[in-house]
XYZ file of C-alpha atoms in Angstrom:
299
model
C 85.042 152.346 316.097
C 87.265 150.642 318.662
C 87.310 151.834 322.213
C 91.150 152.227 321.951
C 90.629 155.254 319.829
C 88.827 157.346 322.405
C 92.112 159.257 323.262
C 92.455 160.147 319.642
C 88.844 161.135 319.464
C 89.363 163.341 322.411
C 92.463 164.998 320.716
C 90.497 165.540 317.528
C 87.732 167.325 319.201
C 90.055 169.694 320.989
C 91.710 170.516 317.465
C 88.395 170.828 315.939
C 87.209 173.272 318.679
C 90.517 175.327 318.554
C 90.955 175.051 314.793
C 94.594 174.802 315.680
C 96.953 171.965 316.274
C 99.425 174.254 318.201
C 96.526 175.689 320.467
C 95.304 172.215 320.950
C 98.785 170.816 321.991
C 98.972 173.682 324.419
C 95.466 172.866 326.003
C 96.479 169.130 326.163
C 99.990 169.520 327.510
C 101.590 167.489 324.897
C 103.638 168.341 321.769
C 102.156 169.322 318.454
C 103.558 166.222 316.568
C 101.817 164.107 319.261
C 98.540 165.867 318.471
C 99.016 165.345 314.675
C 99.842 161.778 315.227
C 96.583 161.112 317.255
C 94.424 162.814 314.555
C 96.090 160.765 311.690
C 95.612 157.546 313.586
C 91.787 158.359 314.023
C 91.573 159.137 310.437
C 93.361 155.876 309.486
C 90.967 153.903 311.755
C 87.860 155.685 310.361
C 89.068 155.672 306.692
C 88.145 159.219 306.241
C 89.774 162.609 306.249
C 88.581 164.793 309.090
C 90.619 167.969 308.913
C 91.745 170.106 306.105
C 95.373 171.201 306.843
C 97.395 173.905 305.381
C 100.413 175.702 306.542
C 98.332 178.559 307.952
C 94.731 177.206 308.973
C 92.922 173.998 310.036
C 89.337 173.326 308.912
C 86.624 170.628 309.177
C 85.709 168.491 306.454
C 82.117 167.377 306.254
C 82.834 164.102 307.913
C 84.884 165.929 310.491
C 81.979 168.354 311.171
C 79.524 165.675 311.599
C 81.754 163.616 313.897
C 82.303 166.714 316.048
C 78.547 167.630 316.230
C 77.768 163.810 317.220
C 80.880 162.921 319.512
C 81.494 166.085 321.415
C 78.154 165.972 323.508
C 78.340 162.440 324.084
C 81.911 162.421 325.133
C 81.305 165.558 327.414
C 78.315 163.787 328.968
C 80.506 160.837 329.599
C 83.359 162.733 331.087
C 80.680 164.564 333.185
C 79.220 161.153 334.379
C 82.697 159.916 335.384
C 83.174 163.078 337.379
C 79.962 162.661 339.227
C 81.267 159.513 340.586
C 84.033 161.100 342.406
C 82.067 163.991 343.913
C 80.175 164.439 347.039
C 76.318 164.295 346.748
C 75.027 167.649 346.098
C 78.228 168.913 344.485
C 77.887 170.585 340.965
C 80.086 169.503 338.103
C 80.578 170.538 334.314
C 82.293 173.371 332.588
C 81.955 176.956 331.918
C 83.290 178.736 328.863
C 83.734 182.444 329.015
C 84.928 185.214 326.749
C 86.514 188.256 328.624
C 87.820 191.302 327.504
C 91.392 192.046 328.794
C 90.462 195.206 330.677
C 87.698 193.068 332.782
C 90.481 190.597 333.850
C 91.794 192.270 336.871
C 88.274 193.781 337.720
C 86.204 190.584 337.296
C 88.133 187.489 336.610
C 90.850 187.883 339.397
C 88.327 188.392 342.225
C 85.903 185.874 340.867
C 87.801 182.882 339.850
C 89.585 181.989 343.260
C 86.296 182.158 345.141
C 84.595 180.072 342.439
C 87.220 177.435 342.318
C 87.202 177.104 346.170
C 83.618 176.768 346.214
C 82.960 174.462 343.234
C 86.345 172.428 342.638
C 84.685 170.129 340.050
C 83.496 172.808 337.646
C 86.044 173.542 334.976
C 86.342 177.197 334.007
C 87.797 177.746 330.480
C 88.534 181.696 329.772
C 89.247 183.240 326.547
C 90.540 186.809 326.553
C 89.679 188.780 323.663
C 88.495 192.258 323.095
C 86.346 191.694 319.791
C 82.801 191.535 319.829
C 81.638 187.917 320.203
C 78.520 185.934 319.341
C 78.702 183.517 322.382
C 76.044 181.253 321.021
C 77.867 180.757 317.589
C 81.116 180.492 319.128
C 80.207 177.978 321.746
C 80.641 180.181 324.809
C 78.178 179.780 327.876
C 78.600 183.475 328.792
C 80.682 186.554 328.308
C 81.687 189.668 330.052
C 81.335 193.084 328.366
C 80.428 196.579 328.968
C 76.634 196.894 328.780
C 76.444 198.749 325.522
C 78.278 195.858 323.697
C 75.647 193.243 324.897
C 72.784 192.368 322.675
C 69.295 193.195 324.256
C 68.088 189.649 324.356
C 70.764 188.638 326.709
C 70.339 188.103 330.360
C 72.688 190.481 332.133
C 74.130 190.323 335.502
C 76.028 193.396 337.007
C 79.711 192.549 337.957
C 81.035 196.037 338.719
C 79.736 199.531 339.737
C 79.537 202.121 337.061
C 82.915 203.830 336.394
C 84.430 206.615 334.258
C 87.021 206.643 331.515
C 89.779 208.971 332.455
C 92.837 210.705 331.009
C 95.953 210.405 333.239
C 99.589 211.377 333.098
C 102.525 211.327 335.392
C 103.369 214.450 337.494
C 106.788 214.491 335.563
C 104.911 214.619 332.132
C 102.657 217.290 333.141
C 105.306 219.528 334.838
C 107.240 219.301 331.437
C 104.349 219.649 328.953
C 101.583 221.391 330.924
C 98.069 220.224 331.922
C 95.479 220.382 329.039
C 92.356 222.595 329.845
C 90.188 221.718 326.974
C 89.538 218.501 324.840
C 91.394 220.298 321.972
C 94.300 220.605 323.885
C 95.066 216.922 323.590
C 95.932 217.487 320.090
C 99.140 219.166 321.366
C 100.128 216.363 323.644
C 101.836 212.945 323.337
C 99.062 210.413 323.795
C 99.610 206.623 324.424
C 97.196 205.561 321.604
C 95.215 202.158 320.908
C 93.148 200.737 318.049
C 89.464 200.234 317.756
C 88.957 196.459 317.899
C 86.077 196.774 315.175
C 87.864 198.920 312.612
C 91.508 198.776 313.344
C 91.835 202.638 313.186
C 93.436 204.469 316.026
C 90.785 205.196 318.618
C 89.558 208.770 319.058
C 89.219 209.511 322.765
C 85.657 210.068 323.695
C 84.723 212.897 326.181
C 81.550 214.374 327.400
C 80.461 217.252 329.495
C 76.723 217.632 329.997
C 75.151 216.981 326.763
C 78.177 217.781 324.788
C 80.367 215.126 323.396
C 83.908 215.197 321.749
C 85.851 212.621 319.836
C 89.348 213.692 319.808
C 91.859 212.058 317.330
C 94.776 212.179 319.527
C 98.246 210.869 318.202
C 101.381 209.668 319.837
C 104.613 207.766 319.238
C 103.409 204.551 321.217
C 100.311 202.591 320.119
C 99.401 199.761 322.658
C 97.042 197.130 321.554
C 94.653 195.731 324.128
C 96.636 196.251 327.315
C 95.300 198.843 329.817
C 97.885 197.602 332.505
C 100.815 198.380 330.017
C 99.192 201.786 328.905
C 98.952 202.712 332.586
C 102.460 201.660 333.161
C 103.837 203.700 330.285
C 101.882 206.872 331.379
C 103.567 206.433 334.926
C 106.975 206.502 333.281
C 106.152 209.768 331.583
C 105.768 208.660 327.930
C 102.439 210.381 327.556
C 98.989 210.864 328.504
C 96.741 207.484 328.713
C 93.026 207.015 328.284
C 91.989 204.110 330.697
C 89.103 202.770 332.887
C 89.527 204.548 336.173
C 89.410 201.356 338.441
C 92.637 200.157 336.503
C 94.497 203.028 337.899
C 92.639 203.747 341.122
C 95.832 202.755 343.244
C 98.438 204.877 341.058
C 96.120 207.949 341.351
C 95.879 207.318 345.254
C 99.488 207.116 345.363
C 100.100 210.253 343.297
C 102.033 208.271 340.532
C 99.282 209.427 338.177
C 97.196 212.469 337.879
C 93.779 213.005 336.176
C 93.527 215.682 333.585
C 90.340 216.962 331.973
C 88.351 215.268 334.820
C 85.107 217.288 333.981
C 85.115 215.677 330.759
C 85.308 212.076 331.840
C 82.648 209.751 330.405
C 80.956 207.354 332.495
C 79.863 203.892 331.706
C 77.335 201.386 333.227
C 79.974 198.989 334.042
C 80.814 195.498 333.228
C 78.202 192.797 333.091
C 78.041 188.899 332.841
C 75.895 187.921 329.824
C 74.275 184.826 328.528
C 71.307 183.481 326.659
C 68.278 183.056 328.727
C 68.096 179.337 327.825
C 71.622 178.594 329.257
C 70.302 179.185 332.794
C 69.391 175.456 332.502
C 73.191 174.765 333.155
C 73.868 174.122 336.698
C 77.519 175.020 336.263
C 76.611 178.364 334.644
C 74.096 178.905 337.516
C 76.732 178.288 340.022
C 79.272 180.676 338.454
C 76.447 183.494 338.206
C 75.770 183.147 341.939
C 79.487 183.467 342.870
C 80.240 186.285 340.596
C 77.229 188.246 341.569
C 78.613 187.916 345.238
C 82.277 188.521 344.572
C 82.788 190.939 341.801
C 83.255 194.560 342.636
């Protein structure tokens, strides 16, 4: 292969990782047609089809998979070696790929990332915001952030937040008009801002607990919000209904009186958010650096 096709190889590897020409174009900062042309040029040079393309999906051919498996580690190592030449002695380089749920972004990513980039400017951080349960090894991530109950037991876990509660909140105006629920079953008579389970797609039954007793209340309402706690809280502030959210997400609104807790005695507690990764991944200097900063910075 000619050295002149290295740019096309880089483009192909991004498409192969993203399984999307459009997503690869966004990451590379070029047009989708430029990405398509680069891959076509590489295929012409190699005289082999690397990607199966349909109007809805992109998948690797056997040849494309072999090229990705062999070329990506080598290209990553070469880029890292070039980066090392521009760094000061003792500086850490590399890349950390993270999967983070949307609800953890303001609690974990927002405080940690600026501190990390200031301390390690030569480490690239790639963050995918997604709420599905992720096999970080199979999907090629270095680490993930999740509530502890969603983490497999064989993973190393690093605490990033204190334990917190999930609370039900409403605006003073909504509660004045519709009344304040006193028991979990009262929620069935209220307008609730609902969301769907990431595993089943069904409307999520709000989980409550008091002592050893637990409730799952199949609430209903005219608004369903997918994977956006900030929007849910904002709609609750505007009086559209009651919301079920992580307490740290609405702490300022509660202090300011824009929201009020209801059924507080039934609020379930969770251990908090944790960074997790396979034990063997600790061999990565970039990940070790991220763990160190995250441990000190996250609240």
